[in-house]
């Protein structure tokens, strides 16, 4: 039997109090029919008492079982709540339950209405069933899905921020006939679950919901192309033989939400229960997608047979899709990638010797894979994605699409190795879309603003150029949308190939900001050659001993006024970029080292553009403290190359060791160098991107 009470203990709440009264649902009292109402703990119900009162009602009183709490508005004037309360047009009753019910209709609230002489005119009885519902995620980013975190419905950057994180499931659990898992609308292996974010539906209440009530999960049409949700099959359903045979495969994890299913009923398990859901990201942030995804859970109430149900409670969670993050030269190398060609034996020999100093594994892409395309740097860029529960590398495939175009997909995509690309459907792809034109700085602080993951650097046409080449907009939009490595645009179209790695790179250092920016400098080159000339080495020769190359003396270089004019132009282009880099990276002149490198102009489509005069030493590979530098074949002085000696002097002061690799015939003469012909996968940052202050 119900034990009703009207004691003052039911009035401990003021109308200004926080808690269940913040989330109110309007309901109606009915004096003609007994009502059964499903109530969600943590919310409240509110009824206008005058609206459905019997005619001529002047007073009312409230009774309820002990688990029900209520407040009356306006508050009664009398200290005793046992006598009827005056009824007016604004009389309202707010009520709730503190705990979930053990059985259906196990609590009751009644309102009695009285006439002028306090005679009973009618009685509204409401039977209550309370359940607890919460849709939960890892909103505090500690790897644990906590219950009903108050910040789960929004996303905030920073170390004191909040909000759940979602990975794009862009690796492939299959090693045969593979494709990114985002292209499959199923879970093929249980190992795929670790790439997804856990979301938990927690419920507490009677064994089943009252008849007609149901739980549905839903997403918007806009979010449907960005996310999918799976759940384990209920144990009572997976009973047939085939389900057991295919254990750990798709039969065990049916699809809940997708582009085809924006809303779906989910089971209510009864009692105290948790149901796991697995959320899969499908798209990286981009120009038309800010990375935020919302998933909703609603409790639906039946009104009448033949009429749609209405939502009486909705919970929601918000995820942000993890960005793609590039890794700078200052992070430790993991793997080095090069191509094997018939003519690059010397280059490979030098690379193998270099990586042996770091105990790294050299991964060689052979000719049957590269099909004659040696430019490993230009086809792809390595990065990674990260969340509190999982992290894995992701290769960004360039729209360049040379003969190496299948390598990132066919050879890198796999378990815990993701793949992403951007296709330029309506844009002209130029040399500036090769990823020698895509670099990233080490962490910097600029005018008090921290960039703990560095800043991406790309090359574009000069702002005033009418017919300049540019990196495609689709790639630039993708890079900017990641937000965590705000891009910087440099002027690189003055180069024949047009890549930023032809005139700049970064190396680690033990002092100052933890790195140095290396810039190609014709001025430094001419200063070096003038010093050699003044010291009596004017007849020292560049390219001496190189097959098919005519040696050039220091005196001849200094006497070539046309070459000097060309290098003055090149220096002005580099200086323009130098000023941009100083401003955008917060650098001083002491953070920059000028390398002695000369250029020459060649004609390309009736325009003059620059190429390196001798192997471009700035176009190096950085492996910790070991540098693989193009062998410059500079003037020989006392049995040593003057350019190599200068390079060693500049680098060894930073604790770096120089190794010079012969790439002259196999790369330099084809307008590339060591960096262009290699690529490095590096360890991720220790810094977690979601702690970034934006």
XYZ file of C-alpha atoms in Angstrom:
694
model
C 0.000 0.000 0.000
C 1.093 3.589 -0.615
C 1.808 5.676 2.409
C 0.958 9.232 1.485
C 2.267 12.242 3.333
C 1.566 15.964 3.472
C 4.279 16.765 5.970
C 6.363 19.942 5.669
C 9.348 17.749 4.732
C 8.044 17.922 1.184
C 8.788 21.665 1.085
C 12.548 21.928 1.531
C 13.143 23.593 -1.837
C 12.978 27.226 -2.802
C 12.066 28.157 -6.347
C 15.597 29.499 -6.816
C 17.262 26.234 -5.873
C 19.378 24.302 -8.375
C 19.002 20.643 -9.154
C 16.007 18.813 -10.608
C 13.967 22.007 -10.846
C 16.291 23.261 -13.586
C 14.961 20.660 -16.054
C 11.199 20.784 -15.954
C 8.661 19.031 -18.114
C 5.102 20.315 -18.262
C 2.401 17.766 -17.504
C -1.316 17.983 -16.769
C -3.437 16.846 -13.859
C -6.579 14.866 -14.732
C -9.497 14.486 -12.307
C -11.366 12.154 -14.636
C -8.742 9.504 -15.391
C -6.022 7.912 -13.347
C -2.638 8.752 -14.846
C 0.559 6.729 -15.058
C 3.616 8.895 -15.668
C 7.236 7.930 -16.319
C 9.629 10.313 -14.589
C 13.387 10.729 -15.158
C 15.380 11.227 -11.953
C 17.210 14.535 -12.061
C 14.377 16.360 -13.786
C 11.045 17.633 -12.492
C 7.430 17.697 -13.604
C 5.361 20.855 -13.470
C 1.577 21.113 -13.634
C -0.660 24.179 -13.762
C -3.260 23.303 -11.131
C -5.878 25.815 -12.227
C -5.941 24.799 -15.891
C -7.522 21.376 -15.344
C -9.269 22.028 -12.030
C -13.013 21.264 -11.777
C -15.264 24.328 -12.280
C -15.731 26.508 -9.165
C -12.563 25.160 -7.508
C -11.188 27.568 -4.890
C -8.723 25.449 -2.927
C -6.466 22.416 -3.355
C -4.296 20.103 -1.295
C -1.423 17.761 -2.201
C -0.568 14.308 -0.947
C 2.248 12.001 -2.058
C 4.266 8.938 -1.153
C 7.495 9.551 0.798
C 9.803 9.247 -2.248
C 8.075 12.130 -4.019
C 9.119 15.721 -3.343
C 7.278 18.825 -4.471
C 7.014 22.577 -4.193
C 3.997 24.833 -4.682
C 4.109 28.129 -6.507
C 3.187 30.656 -5.258
C 4.307 29.309 -1.860
C 1.431 28.869 0.636
C 1.116 31.626 3.230
C -0.024 29.292 6.008
C 2.651 27.613 8.091
C 0.596 24.411 8.205
C 0.374 22.508 4.952
C -2.412 20.253 6.156
C -5.198 22.682 5.268
C -6.289 23.391 1.690
C -4.301 26.011 -0.201
C -6.037 28.840 -2.091
C -6.162 28.177 -5.868
C -5.483 30.989 -8.311
C -4.701 31.264 -12.002
C -0.967 30.820 -11.490
C -1.039 27.979 -8.976
C 1.527 25.402 -10.055
C 2.998 22.239 -8.636
C 6.570 21.093 -9.345
C 7.482 17.602 -8.238
C 10.113 14.925 -8.712
C 11.516 11.717 -7.270
C 14.942 11.272 -5.726
C 15.518 7.641 -6.652
C 14.675 5.151 -9.387
C 11.645 2.935 -8.868
C 11.955 -0.760 -8.134
C 8.677 -1.541 -9.834
C 6.212 0.163 -12.151
C 3.831 2.731 -10.582
C 5.362 2.312 -7.131
C 4.790 5.968 -6.148
C 1.797 8.255 -6.205
C 0.875 11.919 -6.025
C -2.668 13.214 -5.659
C -4.234 16.671 -5.788
C -7.656 17.283 -4.232
C -9.745 20.265 -5.370
C -12.262 22.034 -3.098
C -15.066 24.505 -3.579
C -15.809 27.754 -1.789
C -16.830 25.956 1.404
C -13.936 23.512 1.030
C -16.176 20.745 -0.150
C -14.357 18.120 -2.294
C -14.988 18.676 -6.022
C -12.499 16.296 -7.562
C -9.275 14.373 -7.177
C -6.410 13.964 -9.654
C -4.269 10.879 -9.063
C -0.918 10.352 -10.730
C 1.032 7.098 -10.384
C 4.754 7.625 -10.876
C 7.527 5.378 -12.130
C 11.015 6.845 -11.843
C 14.029 5.770 -13.896
C 17.599 7.011 -14.104
C 18.995 7.617 -17.591
C 22.344 9.017 -18.657
C 24.245 8.894 -21.931
C 27.902 9.100 -20.906
C 31.274 9.734 -22.531
C 34.803 10.514 -21.419
C 34.075 14.216 -21.001
C 37.058 14.929 -18.736
C 39.499 13.159 -21.097
C 41.027 10.776 -18.572
C 40.236 7.581 -20.456
C 37.290 6.720 -18.186
C 33.623 7.145 -19.046
C 32.258 8.762 -15.908
C 28.585 8.949 -15.022
C 26.604 12.027 -16.012
C 29.512 14.446 -16.265
C 27.936 17.939 -16.262
C 30.226 18.997 -19.153
C 29.394 16.172 -21.527
C 27.046 18.349 -23.603
C 29.679 20.830 -24.761
C 33.332 21.052 -25.827
C 36.034 23.370 -24.512
C 39.728 23.616 -25.371
C 42.533 23.920 -22.851
C 44.015 22.129 -19.817
C 40.861 22.965 -17.865
C 38.630 22.170 -20.819
C 36.168 19.363 -21.310
C 34.440 17.319 -23.968
C 34.866 13.870 -25.483
C 37.236 13.042 -28.346
C 36.565 10.982 -31.439
C 39.103 9.398 -33.793
C 38.553 9.116 -37.521
C 38.649 5.361 -38.063
C 40.927 5.720 -41.076
C 43.143 2.668 -40.618
C 42.293 -0.794 -41.950
C 41.935 -3.868 -39.795
C 42.172 -6.003 -42.909
C 45.574 -6.674 -44.454
C 44.030 -8.240 -47.586
C 41.738 -6.379 -49.970
C 42.154 -3.513 -47.542
C 40.328 -0.240 -47.456
C 39.935 2.381 -44.693
C 37.514 1.240 -42.026
C 35.518 4.422 -42.583
C 34.400 2.989 -45.931
C 32.812 -0.057 -44.261
C 29.490 0.086 -42.464
C 30.416 -2.798 -40.230
C 32.975 -3.897 -37.680
C 35.070 -6.633 -39.229
C 37.242 -7.375 -36.202
C 37.015 -6.691 -32.502
C 40.395 -4.938 -32.754
C 38.553 -2.189 -34.653
C 36.796 -1.163 -31.440
C 39.950 0.408 -30.017
C 39.825 2.987 -32.824
C 36.385 4.064 -31.615
C 35.237 6.070 -28.606
C 33.232 4.355 -25.905
C 29.806 5.791 -25.102
C 27.738 4.239 -22.300
C 23.979 4.262 -21.806
C 23.362 3.876 -18.081
C 19.882 3.109 -16.768
C 18.324 2.197 -13.433
C 14.710 1.357 -12.785
C 12.081 -1.374 -12.984
C 12.560 -4.496 -15.066
C 10.887 -2.893 -18.082
C 9.522 0.433 -19.211
C 5.768 1.033 -18.960
C 3.952 -0.057 -22.086
C 4.526 2.151 -25.124
C 7.569 4.022 -23.755
C 10.868 3.584 -25.582
C 14.418 4.904 -25.811
C 15.786 6.195 -29.104
C 19.251 7.383 -30.105
C 19.464 9.957 -32.878
C 21.765 12.290 -34.793
C 21.165 15.173 -37.165
C 21.326 14.858 -40.938
C 24.404 17.082 -40.901
C 26.271 14.877 -38.423
C 25.328 11.656 -40.192
C 28.183 11.925 -42.694
C 30.685 12.473 -39.884
C 29.899 9.680 -37.422
C 28.588 6.149 -36.999
C 27.506 4.331 -33.843
C 27.652 0.585 -33.156
C 26.605 -1.482 -30.149
C 27.159 -5.053 -29.011
C 24.344 -7.422 -29.801
C 22.240 -8.186 -26.717
C 23.276 -11.494 -25.118
C 19.758 -12.902 -25.370
C 19.750 -12.315 -29.144
C 23.093 -13.961 -29.974
C 21.980 -17.548 -29.411
C 22.042 -19.268 -32.774
C 24.938 -21.308 -34.071
C 26.054 -18.868 -36.770
C 26.338 -16.029 -34.266
C 28.717 -18.171 -32.254
C 30.712 -19.196 -35.328
C 31.155 -15.539 -36.331
C 31.918 -14.393 -32.791
C 33.991 -11.176 -32.772
C 32.738 -10.197 -36.213
C 29.989 -7.977 -37.602
C 27.114 -10.073 -36.244
C 28.121 -9.082 -32.743
C 28.118 -5.312 -33.346
C 25.062 -4.116 -35.261
C 25.027 -0.606 -36.683
C 22.866 1.807 -34.696
C 23.291 5.227 -36.339
C 24.545 6.151 -39.807
C 23.592 8.181 -42.863
C 20.862 5.633 -43.539
C 19.640 5.486 -39.921
C 19.405 8.872 -38.221
C 17.289 7.479 -35.377
C 16.978 4.045 -33.855
C 15.345 2.496 -30.816
C 17.843 1.144 -28.288
C 17.090 -1.469 -25.627
C 16.173 -0.664 -22.054
C 17.772 -3.497 -20.078
C 16.010 -2.977 -16.729
C 17.382 -2.902 -13.195
C 20.851 -1.353 -12.877
C 22.444 -1.707 -16.316
C 25.102 -0.293 -18.625
C 25.054 -0.671 -22.387
C 28.201 0.131 -24.360
C 28.134 1.910 -27.700
C 31.118 2.471 -29.979
C 31.357 5.773 -31.820
C 33.341 5.987 -35.046
C 34.542 9.197 -36.668
C 34.228 9.275 -40.456
C 35.667 12.657 -41.471
C 38.453 14.933 -40.375
C 37.638 18.575 -39.668
C 37.497 20.511 -42.912
C 36.209 23.750 -44.387
C 32.561 22.722 -44.018
C 32.955 20.658 -40.838
C 34.158 22.129 -37.534
C 34.830 18.711 -36.047
C 31.980 18.774 -33.512
C 29.464 15.921 -33.426
C 26.358 15.626 -31.222
C 24.618 12.362 -30.322
C 21.201 12.446 -28.634
C 19.212 10.001 -26.548
C 15.480 10.558 -26.077
C 12.790 8.918 -23.973
C 9.530 8.781 -25.939
C 6.065 8.718 -24.387
C 2.995 7.217 -26.071
C -0.014 9.544 -26.344
C -2.649 7.406 -27.986
C -2.764 4.503 -30.383
C -2.173 5.660 -33.928
C -0.450 8.906 -32.858
C 3.296 9.501 -32.797
C 5.182 9.309 -29.508
C 6.469 12.560 -28.020
C 9.882 13.093 -26.379
C 9.717 13.704 -22.650
C 13.444 13.647 -21.916
C 16.585 14.118 -24.019
C 20.202 13.675 -23.051
C 23.094 14.477 -25.374
C 26.856 14.213 -25.661
C 29.308 16.177 -27.798
C 32.491 14.847 -29.403
C 35.257 16.657 -31.243
C 36.997 14.739 -34.007
C 40.746 14.542 -33.377
C 42.807 16.597 -35.852
C 45.563 15.299 -38.102
C 48.884 16.437 -36.607
C 52.242 16.806 -38.401
C 55.561 16.079 -36.705
C 58.593 18.413 -36.970
C 62.285 17.544 -37.352
C 62.876 17.971 -33.623
C 60.859 14.842 -32.767
C 62.625 11.467 -32.676
C 62.575 9.444 -35.899
C 60.909 6.024 -36.047
C 61.200 4.915 -39.683
C 62.915 6.240 -42.812
C 61.436 5.679 -46.277
C 63.301 5.880 -49.605
C 62.877 4.596 -53.154
C 65.239 2.195 -54.854
C 66.144 3.155 -58.425
C 68.665 1.823 -60.900
C 70.691 5.007 -60.639
C 70.593 5.793 -56.895
C 72.921 3.121 -55.499
C 75.273 5.724 -54.035
C 72.367 7.580 -52.490
C 71.010 4.408 -50.857
C 74.445 3.502 -49.583
C 74.732 6.889 -47.897
C 71.225 6.668 -46.427
C 71.889 3.194 -44.998
C 75.070 4.428 -43.376
C 73.229 7.430 -41.915
C 70.335 5.539 -40.367
C 72.667 2.915 -38.908
C 73.897 5.673 -36.591
C 70.339 5.978 -35.195
C 69.564 2.245 -35.161
C 66.565 2.910 -37.385
C 64.927 0.680 -39.933
C 65.174 1.781 -43.551
C 62.045 0.954 -45.540
C 62.814 0.749 -49.233
C 60.146 1.171 -51.884
C 61.376 -0.895 -54.811
C 60.875 -0.163 -58.486
C 57.899 -2.486 -58.923
C 56.190 -0.311 -56.292
C 57.488 3.154 -57.178
C 57.278 2.629 -60.978
C 60.095 5.078 -61.551
C 58.964 7.792 -59.119
C 61.775 8.534 -56.658
C 60.264 11.545 -54.851
C 59.166 9.950 -51.597
C 58.827 13.291 -49.793
C 56.543 14.754 -52.419
C 53.917 12.011 -52.440
C 53.049 11.890 -48.740
C 53.350 13.456 -45.311
C 53.376 11.539 -42.051
C 51.299 12.615 -39.078
C 49.140 11.055 -36.398
C 45.848 11.267 -34.542
C 45.457 11.064 -30.785
C 42.832 10.586 -28.088
C 42.909 9.649 -24.389
C 42.237 6.023 -25.285
C 44.222 5.448 -28.489
C 46.754 6.937 -30.910
C 48.102 5.882 -34.300
C 50.011 7.315 -37.299
C 48.107 8.625 -40.315
C 49.629 9.318 -43.714
C 48.340 12.311 -45.692
C 48.459 11.492 -49.400
C 49.197 14.392 -51.735
C 46.929 15.210 -54.699
C 50.184 15.229 -56.700
C 49.458 11.607 -57.744
C 52.727 10.723 -59.425
C 53.702 7.132 -60.086
C 54.104 6.681 -56.322
C 50.420 7.459 -55.828
C 49.489 3.912 -54.788
C 52.279 3.556 -52.235
C 50.608 5.317 -49.256
C 47.413 3.333 -49.714
C 48.810 -0.041 -50.706
C 51.891 -0.128 -48.458
C 51.133 2.040 -45.430
C 47.401 1.718 -44.762
C 46.814 -1.145 -42.341
C 46.016 -1.989 -38.711
C 46.763 1.093 -36.592
C 48.120 2.995 -39.615
C 45.620 5.424 -41.068
C 45.252 7.066 -44.453
C 43.717 10.352 -45.556
C 43.849 12.324 -48.787
C 42.278 15.363 -50.360
C 41.375 15.227 -54.040
C 41.388 18.406 -56.102
C 38.395 17.765 -58.347
C 37.949 21.302 -59.675
C 41.458 22.685 -59.265
C 44.656 22.460 -61.236
C 47.269 20.442 -59.363
C 50.741 21.974 -59.604
C 54.198 21.209 -58.266
C 53.265 23.230 -55.170
C 50.893 20.407 -54.179
C 53.831 18.084 -53.626
C 54.598 17.751 -49.944
C 58.154 18.985 -50.153
C 56.063 22.150 -50.019
C 54.552 21.170 -46.672
C 56.602 21.536 -43.488
C 55.926 22.172 -39.810
C 57.880 24.149 -37.245
C 58.856 22.942 -33.796
C 56.800 24.349 -30.886
C 56.982 28.146 -30.628
C 55.554 31.043 -28.644
C 54.625 34.162 -30.600
C 53.707 37.388 -28.784
C 52.595 35.394 -25.771
C 50.554 32.888 -27.789
C 51.753 29.315 -27.504
C 51.896 26.858 -30.384
C 52.954 23.686 -28.530
C 52.498 21.587 -31.673
C 54.292 24.041 -33.940
C 52.892 25.698 -37.051
C 52.425 24.231 -40.511
C 54.339 25.971 -43.312
C 53.306 25.912 -46.967
C 54.526 27.696 -50.074
C 52.277 29.731 -52.351
C 52.529 32.371 -55.067
C 53.545 35.899 -54.167
C 50.442 37.897 -53.140
C 50.750 40.234 -56.145
C 51.269 37.450 -58.701
C 48.730 37.315 -61.512
C 49.613 33.861 -62.866
C 51.290 32.224 -59.894
C 51.094 28.586 -58.833
C 49.443 27.764 -55.509
C 48.823 24.772 -53.326
C 45.264 23.647 -54.040
C 42.568 25.202 -51.899
C 41.214 21.809 -50.848
C 44.543 20.946 -49.173
C 44.964 24.390 -47.626
C 41.406 24.250 -46.246
C 42.077 20.828 -44.735
C 45.279 21.990 -43.024
C 43.651 25.107 -41.577
C 40.614 23.185 -40.346
C 42.777 21.040 -38.050
C 43.261 24.226 -35.945
C 46.104 22.928 -33.765
C 49.004 23.902 -36.080
C 47.870 27.214 -37.569
C 49.417 27.393 -41.068
C 51.835 30.005 -42.357
C 52.030 30.784 -46.077
C 55.456 31.563 -47.548
C 56.380 32.727 -51.052
C 57.866 29.733 -52.906
C 56.645 30.190 -56.485
C 59.943 31.921 -57.339
C 61.494 28.449 -57.388
C 61.273 26.214 -60.446
C 59.991 23.307 -58.350
C 58.394 25.658 -55.839
C 58.880 23.846 -52.516
C 59.653 25.440 -49.174
C 62.131 22.645 -48.359
C 64.405 24.097 -51.065
C 65.294 27.097 -48.931
C 64.469 26.228 -45.298
C 64.439 23.513 -42.660
C 64.656 23.108 -38.875
C 67.263 21.309 -36.795
C 67.263 20.598 -33.054
C 69.511 22.575 -30.726
C 70.260 22.352 -26.996
C 69.726 26.056 -26.356
C 67.434 28.998 -27.015
C 64.096 27.732 -28.365
C 65.263 24.134 -28.787
C 65.834 24.487 -32.526
C 67.397 26.583 -35.268
C 65.828 27.652 -38.519
C 68.217 27.016 -41.396
C 67.812 29.239 -44.440
C 69.530 29.035 -47.792
C 71.519 32.226 -48.307
C 73.221 33.327 -51.540
C 74.791 36.180 -49.527
C 76.429 33.612 -47.227
C 77.577 31.710 -50.311
C 79.198 34.745 -51.894
C 80.778 35.717 -48.579
C 82.348 32.263 -48.349
C 83.628 32.379 -51.936
C 85.023 35.904 -51.508
C 86.868 34.736 -48.430
C 88.350 31.837 -50.380
C 89.384 34.206 -53.177
C 91.001 36.646 -50.740
C 92.893 33.751 -49.167
C 94.348 32.810 -52.534
C 91.959 30.005 -53.455
C 90.360 31.643 -56.478
C 91.287 28.688 -58.682
C 89.675 26.124 -56.360
C 87.023 24.277 -58.350
C 83.447 23.198 -57.780
C 82.222 19.907 -59.329
C 85.781 18.661 -59.702
C 85.860 14.970 -60.550
C 82.123 14.758 -61.267
C 81.425 12.808 -64.430
C 79.868 14.943 -67.126
C 80.284 18.177 -65.161
C 82.531 21.036 -66.160
C 84.436 22.292 -63.107
C 83.895 25.928 -62.185
C 86.438 27.982 -60.231
C 85.681 30.299 -57.357
C 87.033 33.164 -59.468
C 84.633 32.322 -62.316
C 81.666 32.327 -59.961
C 82.610 35.674 -58.486
C 83.188 37.131 -61.970
C 79.774 36.069 -63.313
C 77.753 39.285 -62.894
C 74.609 37.735 -64.354
C 74.755 34.888 -61.811
C 75.223 37.408 -59.013
C 72.197 39.416 -60.156
C 70.129 36.228 -60.162
C 71.247 35.422 -56.633
C 70.478 38.934 -55.470
C 66.905 38.284 -56.627
C 66.851 34.915 -54.867
C 68.171 36.481 -51.673
C 65.392 39.080 -51.771
C 62.798 36.289 -52.073
C 64.321 34.395 -49.162
C 64.560 37.583 -47.095
C 60.853 38.195 -47.633
C 60.191 34.723 -46.257
C 62.716 35.281 -43.481
C 60.723 38.268 -42.245
C 57.474 36.268 -42.379
C 59.021 33.392 -40.430
C 60.502 35.717 -37.811
C 57.143 37.380 -37.330
C 54.960 34.256 -37.425
C 57.267 32.026 -35.371
C 58.497 34.653 -32.916
C 62.135 34.249 -33.965
C 65.176 36.450 -33.486
C 68.106 36.617 -35.891
C 70.068 34.451 -33.441
C 67.498 31.677 -34.004
C 68.386 31.564 -37.715
C 71.475 30.161 -39.423
C 72.271 31.146 -43.016
C 73.694 28.370 -45.184
C 75.977 29.174 -48.127
C 73.867 28.104 -51.095
C 73.767 29.634 -54.576
C 70.964 29.410 -57.132
C 70.617 29.988 -60.848
C 67.648 30.994 -62.967
C 66.063 28.771 -65.604
C 63.185 29.415 -67.965
C 59.873 27.716 -67.192
C 56.840 28.533 -69.334
C 58.349 31.858 -70.399
C 59.096 32.779 -66.782
C 62.379 32.763 -64.911
C 62.520 30.585 -61.813
C 65.344 29.442 -59.574
C 67.076 26.097 -59.022
C 70.062 25.246 -56.834
C 73.417 25.913 -58.516
C 75.063 23.049 -56.609
C 73.447 20.445 -54.316
C 71.158 22.318 -51.956
C 72.463 21.584 -48.461
C 69.356 22.926 -46.708
C 67.350 20.107 -48.314
C 68.550 17.604 -45.720
C 67.127 14.761 -43.644
C 67.222 15.245 -39.854
C 67.525 12.119 -37.710
C 68.051 13.241 -34.136
C 71.567 14.667 -33.944
C 72.562 13.173 -37.281
C 72.037 15.150 -40.459
C 72.001 13.633 -43.954
C 73.099 16.519 -46.173
C 73.425 16.641 -49.967
C 77.115 16.485 -50.841
C 77.741 19.931 -52.404
C 80.909 19.144 -54.415
C 82.259 22.564 -53.504
C 85.714 24.035 -54.009
C 88.514 21.876 -52.655
C 90.810 23.684 -50.242
C 93.633 21.760 -48.614
C 91.959 18.497 -49.587
C 88.592 19.419 -48.063
C 85.364 20.738 -49.537
C 85.011 24.321 -48.321
C 81.203 24.103 -48.342
C 81.223 20.901 -46.274
C 83.670 22.440 -43.831
C 81.482 25.506 -43.395
C 78.400 23.355 -42.900
C 80.129 21.226 -40.271
C 81.324 24.329 -38.463
C 77.795 25.740 -38.317
C 76.120 22.494 -37.236
C 78.662 20.991 -34.881
C 78.314 24.024 -32.644
C 74.783 22.728 -31.990
C 76.001 19.221 -31.214
C 74.888 17.948 -34.627
C 76.864 15.598 -36.850
C 76.952 16.071 -40.602
C 77.053 13.238 -43.084
C 77.204 14.181 -46.733
C 75.314 11.970 -49.157
C 76.044 11.865 -52.890
C 72.728 12.630 -54.609
C 74.158 14.627 -57.520
C 73.262 12.436 -60.488
C 70.267 10.645 -59.007
C 68.472 13.629 -57.440
C 70.185 17.028 -57.798
C 70.297 16.928 -61.585
C 66.597 16.039 -61.519
C 65.941 19.172 -59.403
C 65.675 17.493 -56.010
C 67.884 16.511 -53.109
C 68.117 14.202 -50.077
C 64.981 15.512 -48.371
C 62.960 15.265 -51.592
C 63.956 11.624 -51.991
C 63.241 10.480 -48.435
C 60.589 10.633 -45.759
C 60.560 10.118 -41.992
C 57.867 8.916 -39.651
C 58.454 10.377 -36.204
C 57.227 9.861 -32.672
C 54.166 11.933 -31.719
C 54.291 14.938 -29.410
C 53.988 14.322 -25.680
C 51.691 17.363 -25.585
C 48.008 16.501 -25.935
C 46.285 18.600 -28.575
C 43.080 19.042 -26.567
C 45.043 20.998 -23.939
C 45.796 23.679 -26.514
C 44.578 27.157 -25.573
C 42.598 28.506 -28.523
